[in-house]
């Protein structure tokens, strides 16, 4: 069953996007996807990266040459969605294909 989990989630998300695009304009659909997909992904990014940055205090074989604040800033330089990768991909797909789906909607 593991092989079918992620394709099933993408299929269900596509079906929901189809229904949402049918009831809304393209601009409303894009705004809704920002609120439903991007905001939770960014929140999870901020919440999960801070505990990972606490690895600064773990014992190391060599002394750290940067301060904790510099370490945290370095941790947040790269956007790593972690568990929210699915939301990020759905957001990218929805924003990329919203016009195409609206133009060719049956």
mmCIF file of the C-alpha atoms, coordinates in Angstrom:
data_MODEL
# 
_entry.id   MODEL 
# 
loop_
_atom_site.group_PDB 
_atom_site.id 
_atom_site.type_symbol 
_atom_site.label_atom_id 
_atom_site.label_alt_id 
_atom_site.label_comp_id 
_atom_site.label_asym_id 
_atom_site.label_entity_id 
_atom_site.label_seq_id 
_atom_site.pdbx_PDB_ins_code 
_atom_site.Cartn_x 
_atom_site.Cartn_y 
_atom_site.Cartn_z 
_atom_site.occupancy 
_atom_site.B_iso_or_equiv 
_atom_site.pdbx_formal_charge 
_atom_site.auth_seq_id 
_atom_site.auth_comp_id 
_atom_site.auth_asym_id 
_atom_site.auth_atom_id 
_atom_site.pdbx_PDB_model_num 
ATOM 1   C CA . UNK A 1 1   ? 0.000   0.000  0.000   1.00 0.00 ? 1   UNK A CA 1 
ATOM 2   C CA . UNK A 1 2   ? 2.943   2.374  0.508   1.00 0.00 ? 2   UNK A CA 1 
ATOM 3   C CA . UNK A 1 3   ? 3.474   2.744  -3.235  1.00 0.00 ? 3   UNK A CA 1 
ATOM 4   C CA . UNK A 1 4   ? -0.038  4.152  -3.657  1.00 0.00 ? 4   UNK A CA 1 
ATOM 5   C CA . UNK A 1 5   ? -0.113  6.652  -0.772  1.00 0.00 ? 5   UNK A CA 1 
ATOM 6   C CA . UNK A 1 6   ? 1.489   9.713  -2.394  1.00 0.00 ? 6   UNK A CA 1 
ATOM 7   C CA . UNK A 1 7   ? -0.077  9.257  -5.843  1.00 0.00 ? 7   UNK A CA 1 
ATOM 8   C CA . UNK A 1 8   ? -3.445  8.946  -4.085  1.00 0.00 ? 8   UNK A CA 1 
ATOM 9   C CA . UNK A 1 9   ? -2.847  12.215 -2.200  1.00 0.00 ? 9   UNK A CA 1 
ATOM 10  C CA . UNK A 1 10  ? -1.928  14.014 -5.430  1.00 0.00 ? 10  UNK A CA 1 
ATOM 11  C CA . UNK A 1 11  ? -5.005  12.568 -7.161  1.00 0.00 ? 11  UNK A CA 1 
ATOM 12  C CA . UNK A 1 12  ? -7.314  13.662 -4.333  1.00 0.00 ? 12  UNK A CA 1 
ATOM 13  C CA . UNK A 1 13  ? -5.730  17.113 -4.314  1.00 0.00 ? 13  UNK A CA 1 
ATOM 14  C CA . UNK A 1 14  ? -6.270  17.361 -8.063  1.00 0.00 ? 14  UNK A CA 1 
ATOM 15  C CA . UNK A 1 15  ? -9.918  16.410 -7.697  1.00 0.00 ? 15  UNK A CA 1 
ATOM 16  C CA . UNK A 1 16  ? -10.391 19.032 -4.991  1.00 0.00 ? 16  UNK A CA 1 
ATOM 17  C CA . UNK A 1 17  ? -8.606  21.664 -7.092  1.00 0.00 ? 17  UNK A CA 1 
ATOM 18  C CA . UNK A 1 18  ? -10.884 20.797 -10.023 1.00 0.00 ? 18  UNK A CA 1 
ATOM 19  C CA . UNK A 1 19  ? -13.972 21.349 -7.868  1.00 0.00 ? 19  UNK A CA 1 
ATOM 20  C CA . UNK A 1 20  ? -12.550 24.548 -6.334  1.00 0.00 ? 20  UNK A CA 1 
ATOM 21  C CA . UNK A 1 21  ? -11.649 26.011 -9.732  1.00 0.00 ? 21  UNK A CA 1 
ATOM 22  C CA . UNK A 1 22  ? -15.139 25.246 -11.012 1.00 0.00 ? 22  UNK A CA 1 
ATOM 23  C CA . UNK A 1 23  ? -16.733 27.381 -8.250  1.00 0.00 ? 23  UNK A CA 1 
ATOM 24  C CA . UNK A 1 24  ? -14.244 30.268 -8.177  1.00 0.00 ? 24  UNK A CA 1 
ATOM 25  C CA . UNK A 1 25  ? -12.503 32.641 -10.503 1.00 0.00 ? 25  UNK A CA 1 
ATOM 26  C CA . UNK A 1 26  ? -8.824  32.123 -11.243 1.00 0.00 ? 26  UNK A CA 1 
ATOM 27  C CA . UNK A 1 27  ? -7.760  34.955 -8.929  1.00 0.00 ? 27  UNK A CA 1 
ATOM 28  C CA . UNK A 1 28  ? -9.887  33.635 -6.062  1.00 0.00 ? 28  UNK A CA 1 
ATOM 29  C CA . UNK A 1 29  ? -8.477  30.152 -6.637  1.00 0.00 ? 29  UNK A CA 1 
ATOM 30  C CA . UNK A 1 30  ? -4.883  31.427 -6.545  1.00 0.00 ? 30  UNK A CA 1 
ATOM 31  C CA . UNK A 1 31  ? -5.515  33.463 -3.380  1.00 0.00 ? 31  UNK A CA 1 
ATOM 32  C CA . UNK A 1 32  ? -7.152  30.490 -1.684  1.00 0.00 ? 32  UNK A CA 1 
ATOM 33  C CA . UNK A 1 33  ? -4.185  28.254 -2.554  1.00 0.00 ? 33  UNK A CA 1 
ATOM 34  C CA . UNK A 1 34  ? -1.816  30.776 -0.998  1.00 0.00 ? 34  UNK A CA 1 
ATOM 35  C CA . UNK A 1 35  ? -3.789  30.681 2.250   1.00 0.00 ? 35  UNK A CA 1 
ATOM 36  C CA . UNK A 1 36  ? -4.375  26.937 2.283   1.00 0.00 ? 36  UNK A CA 1 
ATOM 37  C CA . UNK A 1 37  ? -1.006  25.683 1.051   1.00 0.00 ? 37  UNK A CA 1 
ATOM 38  C CA . UNK A 1 38  ? 1.757   28.278 1.275   1.00 0.00 ? 38  UNK A CA 1 
ATOM 39  C CA . UNK A 1 39  ? 0.974   29.747 4.709   1.00 0.00 ? 39  UNK A CA 1 
ATOM 40  C CA . UNK A 1 40  ? 0.958   26.338 6.489   1.00 0.00 ? 40  UNK A CA 1 
ATOM 41  C CA . UNK A 1 41  ? 4.148   25.303 4.638   1.00 0.00 ? 41  UNK A CA 1 
ATOM 42  C CA . UNK A 1 42  ? 5.945   28.487 5.733   1.00 0.00 ? 42  UNK A CA 1 
ATOM 43  C CA . UNK A 1 43  ? 4.681   28.066 9.299   1.00 0.00 ? 43  UNK A CA 1 
ATOM 44  C CA . UNK A 1 44  ? 5.968   24.486 9.433   1.00 0.00 ? 44  UNK A CA 1 
ATOM 45  C CA . UNK A 1 45  ? 9.293   25.634 8.003   1.00 0.00 ? 45  UNK A CA 1 
ATOM 46  C CA . UNK A 1 46  ? 9.731   28.239 10.735  1.00 0.00 ? 46  UNK A CA 1 
ATOM 47  C CA . UNK A 1 47  ? 8.571   25.916 13.515  1.00 0.00 ? 47  UNK A CA 1 
ATOM 48  C CA . UNK A 1 48  ? 10.641  22.897 12.487  1.00 0.00 ? 48  UNK A CA 1 
ATOM 49  C CA . UNK A 1 49  ? 13.866  24.734 11.658  1.00 0.00 ? 49  UNK A CA 1 
ATOM 50  C CA . UNK A 1 50  ? 14.260  26.289 15.094  1.00 0.00 ? 50  UNK A CA 1 
ATOM 51  C CA . UNK A 1 51  ? 14.608  22.979 16.983  1.00 0.00 ? 51  UNK A CA 1 
ATOM 52  C CA . UNK A 1 52  ? 17.058  21.825 14.322  1.00 0.00 ? 52  UNK A CA 1 
ATOM 53  C CA . UNK A 1 53  ? 19.117  24.944 14.898  1.00 0.00 ? 53  UNK A CA 1 
ATOM 54  C CA . UNK A 1 54  ? 19.447  23.963 18.556  1.00 0.00 ? 54  UNK A CA 1 
ATOM 55  C CA . UNK A 1 55  ? 21.980  21.400 17.357  1.00 0.00 ? 55  UNK A CA 1 
ATOM 56  C CA . UNK A 1 56  ? 24.415  24.263 17.835  1.00 0.00 ? 56  UNK A CA 1 
ATOM 57  C CA . UNK A 1 57  ? 24.548  23.346 21.528  1.00 0.00 ? 57  UNK A CA 1 
ATOM 58  C CA . UNK A 1 58  ? 25.298  19.672 20.886  1.00 0.00 ? 58  UNK A CA 1 
ATOM 59  C CA . UNK A 1 59  ? 28.805  18.571 21.816  1.00 0.00 ? 59  UNK A CA 1 
ATOM 60  C CA . UNK A 1 60  ? 31.246  18.866 18.910  1.00 0.00 ? 60  UNK A CA 1 
ATOM 61  C CA . UNK A 1 61  ? 34.778  17.592 18.477  1.00 0.00 ? 61  UNK A CA 1 
ATOM 62  C CA . UNK A 1 62  ? 35.889  21.027 17.302  1.00 0.00 ? 62  UNK A CA 1 
ATOM 63  C CA . UNK A 1 63  ? 34.806  24.366 18.801  1.00 0.00 ? 63  UNK A CA 1 
ATOM 64  C CA . UNK A 1 64  ? 32.165  26.368 16.986  1.00 0.00 ? 64  UNK A CA 1 
ATOM 65  C CA . UNK A 1 65  ? 33.511  29.595 15.531  1.00 0.00 ? 65  UNK A CA 1 
ATOM 66  C CA . UNK A 1 66  ? 30.158  31.272 14.994  1.00 0.00 ? 66  UNK A CA 1 
ATOM 67  C CA . UNK A 1 67  ? 27.636  32.595 17.472  1.00 0.00 ? 67  UNK A CA 1 
ATOM 68  C CA . UNK A 1 68  ? 24.242  30.988 17.966  1.00 0.00 ? 68  UNK A CA 1 
ATOM 69  C CA . UNK A 1 69  ? 22.541  33.891 16.168  1.00 0.00 ? 69  UNK A CA 1 
ATOM 70  C CA . UNK A 1 70  ? 24.805  33.423 13.145  1.00 0.00 ? 70  UNK A CA 1 
ATOM 71  C CA . UNK A 1 71  ? 24.052  29.695 13.218  1.00 0.00 ? 71  UNK A CA 1 
ATOM 72  C CA . UNK A 1 72  ? 20.280  30.336 13.230  1.00 0.00 ? 72  UNK A CA 1 
ATOM 73  C CA . UNK A 1 73  ? 20.584  32.835 10.383  1.00 0.00 ? 73  UNK A CA 1 
ATOM 74  C CA . UNK A 1 74  ? 22.549  30.259 8.400   1.00 0.00 ? 74  UNK A CA 1 
ATOM 75  C CA . UNK A 1 75  ? 19.854  27.654 9.075   1.00 0.00 ? 75  UNK A CA 1 
ATOM 76  C CA . UNK A 1 76  ? 17.123  29.892 7.668   1.00 0.00 ? 76  UNK A CA 1 
ATOM 77  C CA . UNK A 1 77  ? 19.007  30.918 4.510   1.00 0.00 ? 77  UNK A CA 1 
ATOM 78  C CA . UNK A 1 78  ? 17.883  27.839 2.598   1.00 0.00 ? 78  UNK A CA 1 
ATOM 79  C CA . UNK A 1 79  ? 14.165  27.061 2.378   1.00 0.00 ? 79  UNK A CA 1 
ATOM 80  C CA . UNK A 1 80  ? 13.773  23.435 3.369   1.00 0.00 ? 80  UNK A CA 1 
ATOM 81  C CA . UNK A 1 81  ? 10.081  22.541 3.729   1.00 0.00 ? 81  UNK A CA 1 
ATOM 82  C CA . UNK A 1 82  ? 10.721  19.282 5.603   1.00 0.00 ? 82  UNK A CA 1 
ATOM 83  C CA . UNK A 1 83  ? 7.395   17.599 6.244   1.00 0.00 ? 83  UNK A CA 1 
ATOM 84  C CA . UNK A 1 84  ? 5.573   20.265 4.245   1.00 0.00 ? 84  UNK A CA 1 
ATOM 85  C CA . UNK A 1 85  ? 7.185   19.348 0.912   1.00 0.00 ? 85  UNK A CA 1 
ATOM 86  C CA . UNK A 1 86  ? 3.820   18.039 -0.288  1.00 0.00 ? 86  UNK A CA 1 
ATOM 87  C CA . UNK A 1 87  ? 2.172   21.420 0.363   1.00 0.00 ? 87  UNK A CA 1 
ATOM 88  C CA . UNK A 1 88  ? 4.951   23.251 -1.467  1.00 0.00 ? 88  UNK A CA 1 
ATOM 89  C CA . UNK A 1 89  ? 4.642   20.997 -4.522  1.00 0.00 ? 89  UNK A CA 1 
ATOM 90  C CA . UNK A 1 90  ? 0.857   21.371 -4.565  1.00 0.00 ? 90  UNK A CA 1 
ATOM 91  C CA . UNK A 1 91  ? 1.211   25.145 -4.346  1.00 0.00 ? 91  UNK A CA 1 
ATOM 92  C CA . UNK A 1 92  ? 3.666   25.214 -7.256  1.00 0.00 ? 92  UNK A CA 1 
ATOM 93  C CA . UNK A 1 93  ? 1.440   22.970 -9.380  1.00 0.00 ? 93  UNK A CA 1 
ATOM 94  C CA . UNK A 1 94  ? -1.692  24.975 -8.554  1.00 0.00 ? 94  UNK A CA 1 
ATOM 95  C CA . UNK A 1 95  ? -0.082  28.323 -9.388  1.00 0.00 ? 95  UNK A CA 1 
ATOM 96  C CA . UNK A 1 96  ? 1.570   26.990 -12.537 1.00 0.00 ? 96  UNK A CA 1 
ATOM 97  C CA . UNK A 1 97  ? -1.442  25.241 -14.026 1.00 0.00 ? 97  UNK A CA 1 
ATOM 98  C CA . UNK A 1 98  ? -4.352  27.370 -12.751 1.00 0.00 ? 98  UNK A CA 1 
ATOM 99  C CA . UNK A 1 99  ? -4.704  29.311 -15.999 1.00 0.00 ? 99  UNK A CA 1 
ATOM 100 C CA . UNK A 1 100 ? -4.299  26.180 -18.113 1.00 0.00 ? 100 UNK A CA 1 
ATOM 101 C CA . UNK A 1 101 ? -6.944  24.308 -16.100 1.00 0.00 ? 101 UNK A CA 1 
ATOM 102 C CA . UNK A 1 102 ? -9.297  27.271 -16.313 1.00 0.00 ? 102 UNK A CA 1 
ATOM 103 C CA . UNK A 1 103 ? -8.857  27.592 -20.079 1.00 0.00 ? 103 UNK A CA 1 
ATOM 104 C CA . UNK A 1 104 ? -9.424  23.897 -20.782 1.00 0.00 ? 104 UNK A CA 1 
ATOM 105 C CA . UNK A 1 105 ? -12.030 23.248 -18.091 1.00 0.00 ? 105 UNK A CA 1 
ATOM 106 C CA . UNK A 1 106 ? -14.718 20.924 -19.470 1.00 0.00 ? 106 UNK A CA 1 
# 
